[in-house]
mmCIF file of C-alpha atoms and ligand atoms in Angstrom:
data_model
loop_
_atom_site.group_PDB
_atom_site.id
_atom_site.type_symbol
_atom_site.label_atom_id
_atom_site.label_comp_id
_atom_site.label_asym_id
_atom_site.label_seq_id
_atom_site.Cartn_x
_atom_site.Cartn_y
_atom_site.Cartn_z
ATOM 1 C CA MET Q 1 0.000 0.000 0.000
ATOM 2 C CA SER Q 2 1.530 3.354 -1.078
ATOM 3 C CA THR Q 3 1.862 6.248 1.317
ATOM 4 C CA TYR Q 4 1.476 9.775 -0.022
ATOM 5 C CA ALA Q 5 3.336 12.807 1.347
ATOM 6 C CA ALA Q 6 1.025 15.784 1.830
ATOM 7 C CA ALA Q 7 1.628 19.485 2.398
ATOM 8 C CA ILE Q 8 -0.893 22.040 3.630
ATOM 9 C CA ILE Q 9 -0.649 25.723 2.653
ATOM 10 C CA GLY Q 10 -2.645 28.190 4.789
ATOM 11 C CA LEU Q 11 -3.182 26.965 8.337
ATOM 12 C CA THR Q 12 -6.437 28.281 9.821
ATOM 13 C CA GLY Q 13 -9.173 25.993 11.183
ATOM 14 C CA ILE Q 14 -10.368 24.358 7.954
ATOM 15 C CA ALA Q 15 -6.753 23.365 7.267
ATOM 16 C CA SER Q 16 -5.573 22.356 10.687
ATOM 17 C CA ARG Q 17 -8.213 21.882 13.374
ATOM 18 C CA ARG Q 18 -8.061 18.649 15.316
ATOM 19 C CA PRO Q 19 -11.287 17.061 16.549
ATOM 20 C CA ALA Q 20 -11.434 15.762 20.089
ATOM 21 C CA GLU Q 21 -11.027 11.986 19.989
ATOM 22 C CA PRO Q 22 -13.620 9.944 21.876
ATOM 23 C CA THR Q 23 -12.078 8.054 24.774
ATOM 24 C CA ASP Q 24 -15.176 6.187 25.917
ATOM 25 C CA ILE Q 25 -16.215 4.313 22.777
ATOM 26 C CA PRO Q 26 -14.261 1.605 20.966
ATOM 27 C CA LEU Q 27 -14.177 3.293 17.533
ATOM 28 C CA ALA Q 28 -11.370 4.674 15.415
ATOM 29 C CA GLY Q 29 -12.345 8.270 16.036
ATOM 30 C CA VAL Q 30 -14.617 11.052 14.911
ATOM 31 C CA MET Q 31 -15.062 12.204 11.308
ATOM 32 C CA PRO Q 32 -12.481 14.888 10.609
ATOM 33 C CA GLY Q 33 -13.357 18.544 10.095
ATOM 34 C CA SER Q 34 -10.157 19.724 8.439
ATOM 35 C CA HIS Q 35 -7.561 18.806 5.846
ATOM 36 C CA ALA Q 36 -5.023 17.817 8.516
ATOM 37 C CA ALA Q 37 -7.563 15.639 10.310
ATOM 38 C CA ALA Q 38 -8.444 13.957 7.000
ATOM 39 C CA TYR Q 39 -4.765 13.217 6.238
ATOM 40 C CA HIS Q 40 -4.431 11.896 9.789
ATOM 41 C CA ARG Q 41 -7.410 9.605 9.437
ATOM 42 C CA HIS Q 42 -6.581 8.310 5.941
ATOM 43 C CA PRO Q 43 -4.279 5.274 6.231
ATOM 44 C CA GLN Q 44 -2.229 6.206 3.147
ATOM 45 C CA THR Q 45 -1.432 9.861 3.802
ATOM 46 C CA THR Q 46 1.012 11.692 6.024
ATOM 47 C CA VAL Q 47 1.657 15.427 6.367
ATOM 48 C CA VAL Q 48 5.336 16.205 5.822
ATOM 49 C CA ALA Q 49 5.254 20.010 5.598
ATOM 50 C CA VAL Q 50 3.015 23.011 6.192
ATOM 51 C CA CYS Q 51 3.150 26.660 5.179
ATOM 52 C CA ASP Q 52 1.708 29.937 6.371
ATOM 53 C CA VAL Q 53 2.949 33.497 5.967
ATOM 54 C CA ARG Q 54 2.347 33.868 9.724
ATOM 55 C CA PRO Q 55 4.981 31.877 11.662
ATOM 56 C CA ALA Q 56 2.643 31.657 14.691
ATOM 57 C CA MET Q 57 0.238 29.526 12.637
ATOM 58 C CA ILE Q 58 3.054 27.101 11.820
ATOM 59 C CA ALA Q 59 4.020 26.842 15.491
ATOM 60 C CA GLN Q 60 0.404 26.234 16.458
ATOM 61 C CA PHE Q 61 0.068 23.469 13.845
ATOM 62 C CA GLN Q 62 3.265 21.777 15.002
ATOM 63 C CA GLN Q 63 2.063 21.887 18.593
ATOM 64 C CA THR Q 64 -1.457 20.604 17.804
ATOM 65 C CA TRP Q 65 -0.226 17.671 15.726
ATOM 66 C CA HIS Q 66 3.086 16.964 17.501
ATOM 67 C CA ASP Q 67 2.183 13.419 18.578
ATOM 68 C CA VAL Q 68 1.109 12.496 15.027
ATOM 69 C CA TRP Q 69 3.740 14.271 12.880
ATOM 70 C CA PRO Q 70 6.599 15.228 15.233
ATOM 71 C CA ASP Q 71 8.894 16.114 12.313
ATOM 72 C CA VAL Q 72 6.498 18.160 10.188
ATOM 73 C CA ARG Q 73 8.496 20.997 8.621
ATOM 74 C CA GLY Q 74 7.238 24.582 8.503
ATOM 75 C CA TYR Q 75 7.703 27.168 5.732
ATOM 76 C CA THR Q 76 6.611 30.770 5.325
ATOM 77 C CA ASP Q 77 7.020 30.665 1.520
ATOM 78 C CA TYR Q 78 5.024 28.071 -0.424
ATOM 79 C CA ARG Q 79 7.489 28.154 -3.317
ATOM 80 C CA THR Q 80 10.314 27.017 -1.018
ATOM 81 C CA LEU Q 81 8.101 24.304 0.429
ATOM 82 C CA LEU Q 82 7.198 22.987 -3.024
ATOM 83 C CA ALA Q 83 10.825 23.058 -4.214
ATOM 84 C CA GLU Q 84 12.329 21.397 -1.127
ATOM 85 C CA GLU Q 85 9.593 18.920 -0.191
ATOM 86 C CA ARG Q 86 8.098 17.917 -3.567
ATOM 87 C CA PRO Q 87 4.837 16.781 -1.887
ATOM 88 C CA GLU Q 88 2.556 14.415 -3.792
ATOM 89 C CA LEU Q 89 -0.615 15.902 -2.307
ATOM 90 C CA VAL Q 90 -1.077 19.641 -1.751
ATOM 91 C CA SER Q 91 -3.900 21.298 0.188
ATOM 92 C CA VAL Q 92 -4.484 24.950 -0.718
ATOM 93 C CA CYS Q 93 -6.263 26.602 2.213
ATOM 94 C CA THR Q 94 -5.402 30.275 1.718
ATOM 95 C CA PRO Q 95 -8.116 32.999 1.455
ATOM 96 C CA ASP Q 96 -10.801 32.789 -1.242
ATOM 97 C CA HIS Q 97 -8.981 35.072 -3.720
ATOM 98 C CA LEU Q 98 -5.488 33.614 -3.116
ATOM 99 C CA HIS Q 99 -5.784 30.083 -4.477
ATOM 100 C CA ALA Q 100 -4.592 30.509 -8.048
ATOM 101 C CA ASP Q 101 -0.843 31.226 -7.846
ATOM 102 C CA ILE Q 102 -0.335 28.472 -5.269
ATOM 103 C CA THR Q 103 -2.360 25.909 -7.232
ATOM 104 C CA VAL Q 104 -0.532 26.724 -10.470
ATOM 105 C CA ALA Q 105 2.849 26.429 -8.708
ATOM 106 C CA ALA Q 106 1.824 23.163 -7.018
ATOM 107 C CA ALA Q 107 0.732 21.695 -10.361
ATOM 108 C CA ALA Q 108 4.113 22.559 -11.878
ATOM 109 C CA SER Q 109 6.075 21.242 -8.875
ATOM 110 C CA GLY Q 110 5.443 17.545 -9.468
ATOM 111 C CA ALA Q 111 2.447 17.164 -7.142
ATOM 112 C CA ARG Q 112 0.032 14.437 -8.182
ATOM 113 C CA ALA Q 113 -3.151 15.829 -6.637
ATOM 114 C CA ILE Q 114 -4.330 19.161 -5.253
ATOM 115 C CA LEU Q 115 -7.215 19.702 -2.855
ATOM 116 C CA CYS Q 116 -8.053 23.403 -3.072
ATOM 117 C CA GLU Q 117 -10.529 25.167 -0.815
ATOM 118 C CA LYS Q 118 -13.663 26.730 -2.244
ATOM 119 C CA PRO Q 119 -14.434 28.800 -4.224
ATOM 120 C CA ILE Q 120 -11.887 27.675 -6.790
ATOM 121 C CA ALA Q 121 -11.163 31.372 -7.451
ATOM 122 C CA THR Q 122 -12.814 34.771 -7.569
ATOM 123 C CA THR Q 123 -12.112 35.554 -11.229
ATOM 124 C CA ARG Q 124 -12.691 33.435 -14.335
ATOM 125 C CA ALA Q 125 -9.101 34.046 -15.423
ATOM 126 C CA ASP Q 126 -7.740 32.606 -12.163
ATOM 127 C CA ALA Q 127 -10.018 29.555 -12.394
ATOM 128 C CA ASP Q 128 -8.990 29.000 -16.006
ATOM 129 C CA ARG Q 129 -5.266 29.122 -15.314
ATOM 130 C CA MET Q 130 -5.647 26.715 -12.372
ATOM 131 C CA ILE Q 131 -7.547 24.226 -14.523
ATOM 132 C CA ALA Q 132 -5.089 24.655 -17.414
ATOM 133 C CA ALA Q 133 -2.067 24.105 -15.144
ATOM 134 C CA ALA Q 134 -3.576 20.969 -13.604
ATOM 135 C CA GLU Q 135 -4.482 19.538 -17.001
ATOM 136 C CA ALA Q 136 -1.109 20.445 -18.562
ATOM 137 C CA HIS Q 137 0.763 18.613 -15.806
ATOM 138 C CA GLY Q 138 -1.683 15.712 -15.438
ATOM 139 C CA VAL Q 139 -2.477 16.649 -11.833
ATOM 140 C CA LEU Q 140 -5.831 15.912 -10.181
ATOM 141 C CA LEU Q 141 -7.522 19.123 -9.023
ATOM 142 C CA SER Q 142 -10.376 18.769 -6.553
ATOM 143 C CA ILE Q 143 -12.227 21.766 -5.088
ATOM 144 C CA GLU Q 144 -13.388 21.367 -1.500
ATOM 145 C CA HIS Q 145 -17.073 22.238 -1.898
ATOM 146 C CA THR Q 146 -17.760 20.128 1.170
ATOM 147 C CA ARG Q 147 -21.286 18.904 0.408
ATOM 148 C CA ARG Q 148 -20.039 17.036 -2.671
ATOM 149 C CA TRP Q 149 -18.914 14.378 -0.153
ATOM 150 C CA SER Q 150 -22.051 14.500 2.002
ATOM 151 C CA PRO Q 151 -24.219 11.366 2.224
ATOM 152 C CA ILE Q 152 -27.454 13.357 2.340
ATOM 153 C CA TYR Q 153 -26.713 15.443 -0.769
ATOM 154 C CA THR Q 154 -25.347 12.401 -2.588
ATOM 155 C CA ARG Q 155 -28.555 10.491 -1.846
ATOM 156 C CA ALA Q 156 -30.615 13.458 -3.061
ATOM 157 C CA ARG Q 157 -28.618 13.582 -6.312
ATOM 158 C CA GLN Q 158 -29.158 9.859 -6.823
ATOM 159 C CA LEU Q 159 -32.906 10.273 -6.329
ATOM 160 C CA VAL Q 160 -33.160 13.227 -8.701
ATOM 161 C CA HIS Q 161 -31.029 11.660 -11.414
ATOM 162 C CA SER Q 162 -32.637 8.205 -11.107
ATOM 163 C CA GLY Q 163 -35.603 9.344 -13.190
ATOM 164 C CA ARG Q 164 -37.961 7.785 -10.645
ATOM 165 C CA TYR Q 165 -39.769 11.101 -10.284
ATOM 166 C CA GLY Q 166 -39.503 12.148 -13.917
ATOM 167 C CA ALA Q 167 -37.267 14.982 -15.042
ATOM 168 C CA LEU Q 168 -35.889 17.651 -12.753
ATOM 169 C CA ARG Q 169 -37.468 20.957 -13.817
ATOM 170 C CA ALA Q 170 -36.587 23.585 -11.207
ATOM 171 C CA ILE Q 171 -34.345 24.131 -8.197
ATOM 172 C CA HIS Q 172 -35.067 26.636 -5.450
ATOM 173 C CA CYS Q 173 -32.236 27.236 -3.013
ATOM 174 C CA GLN Q 174 -32.227 29.520 -0.039
ATOM 175 C CA MET Q 175 -29.387 30.499 2.243
ATOM 176 C CA VAL Q 176 -30.041 32.716 5.245
ATOM 177 C CA GLY Q 177 -27.769 33.668 8.109
ATOM 178 C CA PRO Q 178 -25.400 36.379 9.255
ATOM 179 C CA ARG Q 179 -22.793 35.057 6.786
ATOM 180 C CA ALA Q 180 -25.058 34.511 3.765
ATOM 181 C CA MET Q 181 -22.310 35.972 1.567
ATOM 182 C CA LEU Q 182 -22.110 35.160 -2.134
ATOM 183 C CA PHE Q 183 -18.457 34.189 -2.555
ATOM 184 C CA ARG Q 184 -17.773 32.948 0.952
ATOM 185 C CA ASN Q 185 -20.758 30.652 1.497
ATOM 186 C CA GLY Q 186 -23.068 31.075 -1.488
ATOM 187 C CA THR Q 187 -20.403 29.178 -3.440
ATOM 188 C CA HIS Q 188 -21.374 26.005 -1.514
ATOM 189 C CA VAL Q 189 -25.053 26.440 -2.384
ATOM 190 C CA ILE Q 190 -24.505 27.323 -6.041
ATOM 191 C CA ASP Q 191 -22.077 24.426 -6.406
ATOM 192 C CA ILE Q 192 -24.660 21.902 -5.185
ATOM 193 C CA MET Q 193 -27.260 23.593 -7.384
ATOM 194 C CA CYS Q 194 -24.982 22.811 -10.355
ATOM 195 C CA ALA Q 195 -24.544 19.237 -9.124
ATOM 196 C CA PHE Q 196 -28.325 18.774 -8.977
ATOM 197 C CA ALA Q 197 -28.856 20.455 -12.367
ATOM 198 C CA GLY Q 198 -26.244 18.177 -13.947
ATOM 199 C CA SER Q 199 -25.694 20.626 -16.785
ATOM 200 C CA ASP Q 200 -23.881 23.829 -17.742
ATOM 201 C CA PRO Q 201 -25.301 27.193 -16.661
ATOM 202 C CA THR Q 202 -26.192 29.304 -19.699
ATOM 203 C CA SER Q 203 -27.557 32.590 -18.326
ATOM 204 C CA VAL Q 204 -28.363 34.487 -15.128
ATOM 205 C CA PHE Q 205 -30.101 37.629 -14.026
ATOM 206 C CA ALA Q 206 -29.790 38.874 -10.501
ATOM 207 C CA GLU Q 207 -29.969 41.526 -7.812
ATOM 208 C CA LEU Q 208 -27.554 42.099 -4.930
ATOM 209 C CA GLU Q 209 -28.545 43.190 -1.430
ATOM 210 C CA PRO Q 210 -28.957 46.973 -1.052
ATOM 211 C CA GLY Q 211 -25.737 48.944 -0.734
ATOM 212 C CA PHE Q 212 -23.699 46.866 -3.223
ATOM 213 C CA ASP Q 213 -24.143 48.939 -6.389
ATOM 214 C CA HIS Q 214 -20.363 49.501 -6.438
ATOM 215 C CA TYR Q 215 -19.679 45.756 -6.330
ATOM 216 C CA THR Q 216 -18.867 44.902 -9.955
ATOM 217 C CA THR Q 217 -15.973 42.528 -9.205
ATOM 218 C CA TYR Q 218 -14.983 40.499 -6.131
ATOM 219 C CA GLN Q 219 -13.910 43.021 -3.479
ATOM 220 C CA SER Q 220 -13.999 41.031 -0.242
ATOM 221 C CA ASP Q 221 -11.323 40.777 2.432
ATOM 222 C CA GLY Q 222 -11.054 37.028 1.882
ATOM 223 C CA GLY Q 223 -14.524 36.365 3.223
ATOM 224 C CA HIS Q 224 -14.126 37.604 6.792
ATOM 225 C CA ASP Q 225 -16.398 40.653 7.053
ATOM 226 C CA PRO Q 226 -19.947 40.010 5.742
ATOM 227 C CA ALA Q 227 -20.132 43.684 4.768
ATOM 228 C CA THR Q 228 -17.539 42.964 2.044
ATOM 229 C CA ASP Q 229 -19.435 40.183 0.258
ATOM 230 C CA PRO Q 230 -23.116 40.576 -0.742
ATOM 231 C CA ALA Q 231 -26.220 38.469 -0.341
ATOM 232 C CA ALA Q 232 -27.980 38.050 -3.678
ATOM 233 C CA SER Q 233 -31.076 36.788 -5.462
ATOM 234 C CA ALA Q 234 -30.676 35.220 -8.865
ATOM 235 C CA TYR Q 235 -32.440 33.276 -11.598
ATOM 236 C CA ILE Q 236 -30.169 30.844 -13.434
ATOM 237 C CA GLN Q 237 -30.877 28.764 -16.531
ATOM 238 C CA PHE Q 238 -29.048 25.551 -17.427
ATOM 239 C CA ALA Q 239 -28.424 24.067 -20.874
ATOM 240 C CA ASN Q 240 -30.714 21.089 -20.187
ATOM 241 C CA GLY Q 241 -33.654 23.371 -19.404
ATOM 242 C CA VAL Q 242 -33.430 23.271 -15.599
ATOM 243 C CA ARG Q 243 -34.297 26.651 -14.048
ATOM 244 C CA ALA Q 244 -32.877 27.611 -10.675
ATOM 245 C CA PHE Q 245 -33.542 30.316 -8.123
ATOM 246 C CA TYR Q 246 -30.845 31.292 -5.640
ATOM 247 C CA HIS Q 247 -31.949 33.478 -2.776
ATOM 248 C CA SER Q 248 -29.814 34.597 0.150
ATOM 249 C CA MET Q 249 -30.376 37.078 2.978
ATOM 250 C CA LYS Q 250 -28.278 38.134 5.942
ATOM 251 C CA THR Q 251 -30.511 37.309 8.912
ATOM 252 C CA PRO Q 252 -29.773 36.055 12.441
ATOM 253 C CA PHE Q 253 -31.605 32.812 11.623
ATOM 254 C CA ALA Q 254 -29.176 30.602 9.691
ATOM 255 C CA GLY Q 255 -29.540 27.625 7.368
ATOM 256 C CA ILE Q 256 -29.778 26.424 3.798
ATOM 257 C CA GLN Q 257 -32.558 24.580 2.021
ATOM 258 C CA PHE Q 258 -33.109 23.180 -1.471
ATOM 259 C CA ASP Q 259 -36.388 22.331 -3.186
ATOM 260 C CA LEU Q 260 -35.983 20.134 -6.244
ATOM 261 C CA PHE Q 261 -39.093 20.140 -8.429
ATOM 262 C CA CYS Q 262 -39.376 16.992 -10.534
ATOM 263 C CA ASP Q 263 -42.324 15.924 -12.712
ATOM 264 C CA THR Q 264 -43.968 13.836 -9.985
ATOM 265 C CA ALA Q 265 -42.363 14.955 -6.719
ATOM 266 C CA ARG Q 266 -40.757 17.776 -4.853
ATOM 267 C CA ILE Q 267 -37.595 16.759 -3.012
ATOM 268 C CA GLU Q 268 -36.651 18.878 -0.013
ATOM 269 C CA VAL Q 269 -33.014 18.784 1.140
ATOM 270 C CA THR Q 270 -31.246 20.431 4.062
ATOM 271 C CA ASP Q 271 -27.987 19.569 5.819
ATOM 272 C CA SER Q 272 -29.959 17.270 8.133
ATOM 273 C CA ASP Q 273 -33.117 16.077 6.308
ATOM 274 C CA LEU Q 274 -34.173 14.643 2.980
ATOM 275 C CA THR Q 275 -37.912 14.490 2.258
ATOM 276 C CA ILE Q 276 -39.956 13.498 -0.765
ATOM 277 C CA ILE Q 277 -43.289 15.285 -1.177
ATOM 278 C CA GLN Q 278 -45.818 13.715 -3.537
ATOM 279 C CA VAL Q 279 -49.442 14.353 -4.431
ATOM 280 C CA GLY Q 280 -51.962 11.555 -3.757
ATOM 281 C CA ASP Q 281 -55.107 10.601 -5.710
ATOM 282 C CA HIS Q 282 -57.211 13.227 -3.976
ATOM 283 C CA GLY Q 283 -54.727 16.063 -4.177
ATOM 284 C CA GLN Q 284 -53.352 15.673 -0.678
ATOM 285 C CA TRP Q 285 -49.594 15.869 -0.104
ATOM 286 C CA SER Q 286 -47.652 13.008 1.432
ATOM 287 C CA ARG Q 287 -44.235 13.550 2.999
ATOM 288 C CA THR Q 288 -41.760 10.679 3.129
ATOM 289 C CA SER Q 289 -38.580 11.093 5.075
ATOM 290 C CA VAL Q 290 -35.665 9.367 3.324
ATOM 291 C CA PRO Q 291 -32.960 7.706 5.417
ATOM 292 C CA HIS Q 292 -29.503 8.377 4.054
ATOM 293 C CA ASP Q 293 -26.476 6.148 4.106
ATOM 294 C CA HIS Q 294 -23.597 6.433 6.536
ATOM 295 C CA TYR Q 295 -20.213 6.635 4.888
ATOM 296 C CA MET Q 296 -16.762 5.643 6.069
ATOM 297 C CA ALA Q 297 -15.520 8.989 4.819
ATOM 298 C CA THR Q 298 -17.330 12.273 4.351
ATOM 299 C CA TYR Q 299 -16.386 15.901 3.762
ATOM 300 C CA GLN Q 300 -12.580 16.477 3.750
ATOM 301 C CA LEU Q 301 -11.866 12.781 4.365
ATOM 302 C CA GLY Q 302 -14.212 11.966 1.501
ATOM 303 C CA ALA Q 303 -12.254 14.343 -0.718
ATOM 304 C CA VAL Q 304 -8.873 12.845 0.259
ATOM 305 C CA SER Q 305 -10.161 9.270 -0.103
ATOM 306 C CA GLU Q 306 -11.535 10.067 -3.541
ATOM 307 C CA LEU Q 307 -8.214 11.589 -4.676
ATOM 308 C CA ILE Q 308 -6.292 8.487 -3.593
ATOM 309 C CA ARG Q 309 -8.825 6.195 -5.273
ATOM 310 C CA VAL Q 310 -8.711 8.133 -8.564
ATOM 311 C CA LEU Q 311 -4.894 8.320 -8.441
ATOM 312 C CA GLU Q 312 -4.669 4.565 -8.046
ATOM 313 C CA HIS Q 313 -7.616 3.348 -10.100
ATOM 314 C CA GLY Q 314 -8.652 6.225 -12.380
ATOM 315 C CA GLY Q 315 -12.109 7.747 -12.729
ATOM 316 C CA GLU Q 316 -13.744 11.158 -12.527
ATOM 317 C CA LEU Q 317 -13.610 13.524 -9.551
ATOM 318 C CA VAL Q 318 -16.955 14.575 -8.122
ATOM 319 C CA SER Q 319 -15.733 18.163 -7.583
ATOM 320 C CA SER Q 320 -13.238 18.891 -10.343
ATOM 321 C CA GLY Q 321 -11.861 22.315 -11.216
ATOM 322 C CA ARG Q 322 -14.146 22.376 -14.256
ATOM 323 C CA GLU Q 323 -17.202 21.721 -12.085
ATOM 324 C CA ALA Q 324 -16.180 24.472 -9.659
ATOM 325 C CA ARG Q 325 -15.615 26.930 -12.497
ATOM 326 C CA LYS Q 326 -19.366 26.842 -13.223
ATOM 327 C CA THR Q 327 -19.964 28.343 -9.788
ATOM 328 C CA VAL Q 328 -17.441 31.154 -10.355
ATOM 329 C CA ASP Q 329 -19.103 31.878 -13.693
ATOM 330 C CA ILE Q 330 -22.516 32.139 -12.009
ATOM 331 C CA MET Q 331 -21.266 34.295 -9.099
ATOM 332 C CA LEU Q 332 -19.533 36.750 -11.429
ATOM 333 C CA GLY Q 333 -22.584 36.715 -13.715
ATOM 334 C CA ILE Q 334 -24.673 37.723 -10.682
ATOM 335 C CA LEU Q 335 -22.427 40.760 -10.124
ATOM 336 C CA GLU Q 336 -22.504 41.674 -13.812
ATOM 337 C CA SER Q 337 -26.285 41.394 -13.992
ATOM 338 C CA HIS Q 338 -26.812 43.640 -10.977
ATOM 339 C CA ALA Q 339 -24.325 46.194 -12.292
ATOM 340 C CA SER Q 340 -26.152 46.401 -15.596
ATOM 341 C CA GLY Q 341 -29.651 46.940 -14.156
ATOM 342 C CA ASN Q 342 -30.576 43.262 -13.746
ATOM 343 C CA ARG Q 343 -29.861 42.454 -17.380
ATOM 344 C CA ARG Q 344 -29.671 38.785 -18.425
ATOM 345 C CA VAL Q 345 -25.991 37.759 -18.609
ATOM 346 C CA GLN Q 346 -24.905 34.896 -20.856
ATOM 347 C CA LEU Q 347 -22.620 32.350 -19.169
ATOM 348 C CA GLY Q 348 -20.167 29.806 -20.461
ATOM 349 C CA PRO Q 349 -16.533 29.364 -21.374
HETATM 350 N N1 NAD C 401 -15.100 24.115 3.062
HETATM 351 C C1 NAD C 401 -15.495 24.807 4.118
HETATM 352 O O1 NAD C 401 -16.515 24.520 4.732
HETATM 353 C C2 NAD C 401 -14.663 25.973 4.545
HETATM 354 C C3 NAD C 401 -14.749 26.513 5.841
HETATM 355 C C4 NAD C 401 -13.908 27.586 6.174
HETATM 356 C C5 NAD C 401 -13.046 28.129 5.225
HETATM 357 N N2 NAD C 401 -13.011 27.593 3.968
HETATM 358 C C6 NAD C 401 -12.109 28.125 2.946
HETATM 359 O O2 NAD C 401 -10.779 27.960 3.399
HETATM 360 C C7 NAD C 401 -9.960 29.016 2.912
HETATM 361 C C8 NAD C 401 -9.293 29.698 4.096
HETATM 362 O O3 NAD C 401 -10.287 30.427 4.796
HETATM 363 P P1 NAD C 401 -9.918 31.355 6.055
HETATM 364 O O4 NAD C 401 -11.057 32.246 6.351
HETATM 365 O O5 NAD C 401 -9.423 30.483 7.130
HETATM 366 O O6 NAD C 401 -8.768 32.223 5.402
HETATM 367 P P2 NAD C 401 -7.783 33.293 6.087
HETATM 368 O O7 NAD C 401 -7.986 34.589 5.394
HETATM 369 O O8 NAD C 401 -7.958 33.295 7.553
HETATM 370 O O9 NAD C 401 -6.369 32.710 5.651
HETATM 371 C C9 NAD C 401 -5.989 31.383 5.862
HETATM 372 C C10 NAD C 401 -4.512 31.324 6.195
HETATM 373 O O10 NAD C 401 -3.779 31.494 4.984
HETATM 374 C C11 NAD C 401 -2.592 32.213 5.312
HETATM 375 N N3 NAD C 401 -2.046 32.772 4.069
HETATM 376 C C12 NAD C 401 -2.477 33.838 3.367
HETATM 377 N N4 NAD C 401 -1.719 34.002 2.263
HETATM 378 C C13 NAD C 401 -0.813 33.007 2.259
HETATM 379 C C14 NAD C 401 0.245 32.632 1.379
HETATM 380 N N5 NAD C 401 0.511 33.299 0.259
HETATM 381 N N6 NAD C 401 1.003 31.550 1.704
HETATM 382 C C15 NAD C 401 0.761 30.842 2.823
HETATM 383 N N7 NAD C 401 -0.229 31.149 3.710
HETATM 384 C C16 NAD C 401 -0.995 32.219 3.418
HETATM 385 C C17 NAD C 401 -3.064 33.232 6.334
HETATM 386 O O11 NAD C 401 -1.976 33.729 7.113
HETATM 387 C C18 NAD C 401 -4.031 32.418 7.161
HETATM 388 O O12 NAD C 401 -3.426 31.815 8.293
HETATM 389 C C19 NAD C 401 -10.892 29.926 2.102
HETATM 390 O O13 NAD C 401 -10.824 29.594 0.743
HETATM 391 C C20 NAD C 401 -12.265 29.609 2.659
HETATM 392 O O14 NAD C 401 -13.340 29.855 1.759
HETATM 393 C C21 NAD C 401 -13.779 26.543 3.628
#
């Protein structure tokens, strides 16, 4: 069994947090919630080096994971890390708008697979050069839109695409919460919308929350302050005829919900529930709660497991750079539509 050397670049919580291990139950441990925890849990991966421009983040990582990787080396420059360590797996966990240069350099460095945080990028040009670099060097590029490795969303996709309820016609998605920001969190929702649609987005028209008339390109601080990244409402069309509504609002109440309208059922999906609503003979609605599978690996561990499987056995990634580019195209189309008085914006490569 091969072991793969991994490096992590950018060391905040999503990259490095360590879940508390249960001491009172005889199981291998809890499902990870970070890249480091996923590499720890996967039997074929080990973290050899980490990087952050802030030395304190490196020290904190080395302290947190000392018993697992006592010799993990720290770098403040990712180029030096890539040149000296030549890692096979690279996690890119820097801010939303700072993924491209690192991903392109990692692809050219001899890495075999890259797991980059979402959104893939905040401009189409950045997304395109990341995808081109990965393809030119034959490197797997997976974008960590977490719900792509969620049992509940996977089950919902299977149901929708099974044809059991006829064709999917429309998708309504709603995201509310204090951090209902387009690029920071809307990217998750729009990405799963694309996964459900199973097609390429072709056009969008949209409106941003009040106060964002100046916002014609991404202008956030990396997704920290909600005031720097707008909520939005949008209508998106896909090449296969699916129509989608995306609606987000910054409210204290937080959550996301999808309604998938098929010919003979409406499928309701949240992070915790999956329900099929159908109409009976006399017009009454029936609600059936759908149990979802339990997986050995979800979220970041699902992403790492998939990369190892595709490296060793081939196959398609569920969250490739090309898939994630659709979401960037839609998010930028939303900005362009608002800036031009809610005009319909054509999407596509
Ligand atoms: N998938 C999820 O559910 C999830 C959750 C949280 C964050 N994220 C994503 O993770 C990424 C990081 O988010 P964040 O809010 O923690 O970001 P952040 O702005 O706090 O930065 C992350 C780290 O990157 C470091 N950094 C910045 N530039 C660097 C460089 N050139 N080289 C090395 N290190 C550098 C910073 O010092 C910081 O420690 C973002 O893309 C974000 O969207 C995803």
